[in-house]
Amino acid sequence: MYINEKESYCPYCGETISLLIDSSIENQEYVEDCQVCCSPILIGVEIDYDGDIFINTKKENE
C-alpha cells in the first residue's frame, strides 16, 4: 500500500482539506467528512499511468 497526502477543498465551506490517498488503487470513490465543517464530501480519485493523482470533490448529493 502506498499512502500519499494530498490537499483538496471542501465543496461546502471552501476550506482546504488534507486527504490520505492509497495510490495502489487506480480509481476510488468514497465519502469523507470535511475536517472543518463536518459535511459529507464525495471524493473521487483517479491515478493515471504515470502515477499522477487527480482528485475530484463534490457535495454528497450532487
mmCIF file of N, CA and C in Angstrom:
data_model
loop_
_atom_site.group_PDB
_atom_site.id
_atom_site.type_symbol
_atom_site.label_atom_id
_atom_site.label_comp_id
_atom_site.label_asym_id
_atom_site.label_seq_id
_atom_site.Cartn_x
_atom_site.Cartn_y
_atom_site.Cartn_z
ATOM 1 N N MET A 1 0.849 -1.172 0.000
ATOM 2 C CA MET A 1 0.000 0.000 0.000
ATOM 3 C C MET A 1 0.900 1.242 0.000
ATOM 4 N N TYR A 2 0.554 2.193 -0.845
ATOM 5 C CA TYR A 2 1.296 3.442 -0.958
ATOM 6 C C TYR A 2 0.365 4.588 -0.584
ATOM 7 N N ILE A 3 0.649 5.247 0.520
ATOM 8 C CA ILE A 3 -0.201 6.332 1.002
ATOM 9 C C ILE A 3 0.450 7.677 0.671
ATOM 10 N N ASN A 4 -0.330 8.549 0.036
ATOM 11 C CA ASN A 4 0.126 9.899 -0.295
ATOM 12 C C ASN A 4 -0.814 10.900 0.359
ATOM 13 N N GLU A 5 -0.250 11.940 0.936
ATOM 14 C CA GLU A 5 -1.074 13.009 1.494
ATOM 15 C C GLU A 5 -1.250 14.082 0.428
ATOM 16 N N LYS A 6 -2.497 14.403 0.117
ATOM 17 C CA LYS A 6 -2.819 15.413 -0.890
ATOM 18 C C LYS A 6 -3.789 16.409 -0.292
ATOM 19 N N GLU A 7 -3.803 17.612 -0.848
ATOM 20 C CA GLU A 7 -4.750 18.630 -0.410
ATOM 21 C C GLU A 7 -5.782 18.869 -1.495
ATOM 22 N N SER A 8 -6.997 19.128 -1.059
ATOM 23 C CA SER A 8 -8.083 19.492 -1.962
ATOM 24 C C SER A 8 -8.914 20.533 -1.224
ATOM 25 N N TYR A 9 -10.165 20.702 -1.624
ATOM 26 C CA TYR A 9 -11.003 21.698 -0.962
ATOM 27 C C TYR A 9 -12.371 21.099 -0.664
ATOM 28 N N CYS A 10 -13.047 21.671 0.302
ATOM 29 C CA CYS A 10 -14.403 21.259 0.653
ATOM 30 C C CYS A 10 -15.385 22.003 -0.252
ATOM 31 N N PRO A 11 -16.291 21.283 -0.926
ATOM 32 C CA PRO A 11 -17.268 21.952 -1.786
ATOM 33 C C PRO A 11 -18.357 22.690 -1.004
ATOM 34 N N TYR A 12 -18.417 22.487 0.299
ATOM 35 C CA TYR A 12 -19.401 23.175 1.135
ATOM 36 C C TYR A 12 -18.844 24.489 1.677
ATOM 37 N N CYS A 13 -17.714 24.416 2.393
ATOM 38 C CA CYS A 13 -17.183 25.610 3.065
ATOM 39 C C CYS A 13 -15.992 26.230 2.331
ATOM 40 N N GLY A 14 -15.429 25.525 1.357
ATOM 41 C CA GLY A 14 -14.330 26.063 0.567
ATOM 42 C C GLY A 14 -12.955 25.973 1.213
ATOM 43 N N GLU A 15 -12.889 25.423 2.413
ATOM 44 C CA GLU A 15 -11.602 25.314 3.109
ATOM 45 C C GLU A 15 -10.744 24.195 2.509
ATOM 46 N N THR A 16 -9.446 24.349 2.647
ATOM 47 C CA THR A 16 -8.510 23.313 2.214
ATOM 48 C C THR A 16 -8.588 22.140 3.185
ATOM 49 N N ILE A 17 -8.613 20.923 2.630
ATOM 50 C CA ILE A 17 -8.647 19.716 3.453
ATOM 51 C C ILE A 17 -7.491 18.811 3.046
ATOM 52 N N SER A 18 -7.043 18.016 3.975
ATOM 53 C CA SER A 18 -5.952 17.080 3.744
ATOM 54 C C SER A 18 -6.538 15.682 3.568
ATOM 55 N N LEU A 19 -6.101 14.978 2.523
ATOM 56 C CA LEU A 19 -6.606 13.640 2.236
ATOM 57 C C LEU A 19 -5.450 12.656 2.170
ATOM 58 N N LEU A 20 -5.660 11.456 2.696
ATOM 59 C CA LEU A 20 -4.679 10.383 2.558
ATOM 60 C C LEU A 20 -5.160 9.469 1.440
ATOM 61 N N ILE A 21 -4.367 9.362 0.373
ATOM 62 C CA ILE A 21 -4.752 8.618 -0.819
ATOM 63 C C ILE A 21 -3.906 7.355 -0.928
ATOM 64 N N ASP A 22 -4.566 6.212 -1.091
ATOM 65 C CA ASP A 22 -3.883 4.945 -1.339
ATOM 66 C C ASP A 22 -3.621 4.853 -2.838
ATOM 67 N N SER A 23 -2.393 5.113 -3.261
ATOM 68 C CA SER A 23 -2.085 5.159 -4.688
ATOM 69 C C SER A 23 -1.915 3.782 -5.321
ATOM 70 N N SER A 24 -2.116 2.712 -4.553
ATOM 71 C CA SER A 24 -2.070 1.373 -5.145
ATOM 72 C C SER A 24 -3.407 1.005 -5.782
ATOM 73 N N ILE A 25 -4.438 1.842 -5.595
ATOM 74 C CA ILE A 25 -5.759 1.624 -6.189
ATOM 75 C C ILE A 25 -5.986 2.712 -7.224
ATOM 76 N N GLU A 26 -6.155 2.322 -8.507
ATOM 77 C CA GLU A 26 -6.231 3.304 -9.594
ATOM 78 C C GLU A 26 -7.425 4.243 -9.499
ATOM 79 N N ASN A 27 -8.623 3.711 -9.331
ATOM 80 C CA ASN A 27 -9.834 4.537 -9.291
ATOM 81 C C ASN A 27 -10.563 4.280 -7.985
ATOM 82 N N GLN A 28 -10.882 5.358 -7.291
ATOM 83 C CA GLN A 28 -11.541 5.244 -5.994
ATOM 84 C C GLN A 28 -12.663 6.259 -5.900
ATOM 85 N N GLU A 29 -13.685 5.917 -5.123
ATOM 86 C CA GLU A 29 -14.743 6.868 -4.804
ATOM 87 C C GLU A 29 -15.228 6.537 -3.404
ATOM 88 N N TYR A 30 -15.230 7.529 -2.543
ATOM 89 C CA TYR A 30 -15.656 7.312 -1.165
ATOM 90 C C TYR A 30 -16.144 8.625 -0.568
ATOM 91 N N VAL A 31 -16.796 8.534 0.586
ATOM 92 C CA VAL A 31 -17.304 9.713 1.291
ATOM 93 C C VAL A 31 -16.454 9.926 2.538
ATOM 94 N N GLU A 32 -16.047 11.176 2.725
ATOM 95 C CA GLU A 32 -15.285 11.551 3.912
ATOM 96 C C GLU A 32 -15.828 12.884 4.414
ATOM 97 N N ASP A 33 -15.958 13.030 5.725
ATOM 98 C CA ASP A 33 -16.447 14.283 6.298
ATOM 99 C C ASP A 33 -15.360 15.349 6.251
ATOM 100 N N CYS A 34 -15.774 16.579 5.970
ATOM 101 C CA CYS A 34 -14.856 17.719 5.969
ATOM 102 C C CYS A 34 -14.276 17.886 7.369
ATOM 103 N N GLN A 35 -12.983 18.143 7.437
ATOM 104 C CA GLN A 35 -12.301 18.332 8.718
ATOM 105 C C GLN A 35 -12.664 19.662 9.368
ATOM 106 N N VAL A 36 -13.261 20.581 8.594
ATOM 107 C CA VAL A 36 -13.599 21.905 9.108
ATOM 108 C C VAL A 36 -15.085 22.002 9.452
ATOM 109 N N CYS A 37 -15.971 21.719 8.460
ATOM 110 C CA CYS A 37 -17.411 21.916 8.672
ATOM 111 C C CYS A 37 -18.187 20.613 8.895
ATOM 112 N N CYS A 38 -17.513 19.469 8.808
ATOM 113 C CA CYS A 38 -18.093 18.140 9.066
ATOM 114 C C CYS A 38 -19.137 17.700 8.041
ATOM 115 N N SER A 39 -19.242 18.365 6.902
ATOM 116 C CA SER A 39 -20.185 17.958 5.858
ATOM 117 C C SER A 39 -19.616 16.777 5.077
ATOM 118 N N PRO A 40 -20.498 15.882 4.577
ATOM 119 C CA PRO A 40 -20.024 14.705 3.832
ATOM 120 C C PRO A 40 -19.597 15.069 2.409
ATOM 121 N N ILE A 41 -18.358 14.750 2.059
ATOM 122 C CA ILE A 41 -17.796 15.062 0.742
ATOM 123 C C ILE A 41 -17.622 13.765 -0.037
ATOM 124 N N LEU A 42 -18.118 13.742 -1.270
ATOM 125 C CA LEU A 42 -17.873 12.613 -2.162
ATOM 126 C C LEU A 42 -16.525 12.862 -2.832
ATOM 127 N N ILE A 43 -15.594 11.970 -2.598
ATOM 128 C CA ILE A 43 -14.235 12.136 -3.108
ATOM 129 C C ILE A 43 -13.981 11.098 -4.189
ATOM 130 N N GLY A 44 -13.615 11.575 -5.362
ATOM 131 C CA GLY A 44 -13.243 10.700 -6.464
ATOM 132 C C GLY A 44 -11.755 10.844 -6.723
ATOM 133 N N VAL A 45 -11.078 9.714 -6.863
ATOM 134 C CA VAL A 45 -9.634 9.723 -7.085
ATOM 135 C C VAL A 45 -9.327 8.892 -8.318
ATOM 136 N N GLU A 46 -8.537 9.453 -9.214
ATOM 137 C CA GLU A 46 -8.041 8.727 -10.378
ATOM 138 C C GLU A 46 -6.526 8.845 -10.401
ATOM 139 N N ILE A 47 -5.881 7.733 -10.714
ATOM 140 C CA ILE A 47 -4.424 7.720 -10.814
ATOM 141 C C ILE A 47 -4.074 7.273 -12.222
ATOM 142 N N ASP A 48 -3.341 8.113 -12.939
ATOM 143 C CA ASP A 48 -3.036 7.788 -14.331
ATOM 144 C C ASP A 48 -1.819 6.863 -14.430
ATOM 145 N N TYR A 49 -1.477 6.516 -15.648
ATOM 146 C CA TYR A 49 -0.394 5.575 -15.931
ATOM 147 C C TYR A 49 0.945 6.039 -15.356
ATOM 148 N N ASP A 50 1.154 7.348 -15.323
ATOM 149 C CA ASP A 50 2.406 7.904 -14.801
ATOM 150 C C ASP A 50 2.412 8.032 -13.277
ATOM 151 N N GLY A 51 1.295 7.691 -12.637
ATOM 152 C CA GLY A 51 1.201 7.794 -11.186
ATOM 153 C C GLY A 51 0.721 9.136 -10.677
ATOM 154 N N ASP A 52 0.306 10.015 -11.601
ATOM 155 C CA ASP A 52 -0.239 11.307 -11.185
ATOM 156 C C ASP A 52 -1.623 11.110 -10.579
ATOM 157 N N ILE A 53 -1.886 11.794 -9.485
ATOM 158 C CA ILE A 53 -3.140 11.647 -8.748
ATOM 159 C C ILE A 53 -4.040 12.840 -9.030
ATOM 160 N N PHE A 54 -5.283 12.545 -9.427
ATOM 161 C CA PHE A 54 -6.286 13.574 -9.691
ATOM 162 C C PHE A 54 -7.439 13.372 -8.720
ATOM 163 N N ILE A 55 -7.830 14.447 -8.034
ATOM 164 C CA ILE A 55 -8.878 14.377 -7.017
ATOM 165 C C ILE A 55 -10.038 15.270 -7.419
ATOM 166 N N ASN A 56 -11.244 14.737 -7.297
ATOM 167 C CA ASN A 56 -12.464 15.496 -7.556
ATOM 168 C C ASN A 56 -13.308 15.450 -6.285
ATOM 169 N N THR A 57 -13.683 16.611 -5.767
ATOM 170 C CA THR A 57 -14.542 16.656 -4.585
ATOM 171 C C THR A 57 -15.865 17.306 -4.962
ATOM 172 N N LYS A 58 -16.948 16.737 -4.458
ATOM 173 C CA LYS A 58 -18.260 17.336 -4.684
ATOM 174 C C LYS A 58 -19.177 16.999 -3.522
ATOM 175 N N LYS A 59 -20.269 17.745 -3.457
ATOM 176 C CA LYS A 59 -21.246 17.503 -2.403
ATOM 177 C C LYS A 59 -21.812 16.099 -2.574
ATOM 178 N N GLU A 60 -22.099 15.448 -1.458
ATOM 179 C CA GLU A 60 -22.521 14.047 -1.489
ATOM 180 C C GLU A 60 -23.759 13.831 -2.350
ATOM 181 N N ASN A 61 -24.684 14.767 -2.373
ATOM 182 C CA ASN A 61 -25.949 14.566 -3.088
ATOM 183 C C ASN A 61 -25.987 15.215 -4.463
ATOM 184 N N GLU A 62 -24.851 15.537 -5.060
ATOM 185 C CA GLU A 62 -24.824 16.140 -6.401
ATOM 186 C C GLU A 62 -24.952 15.076 -7.462
#
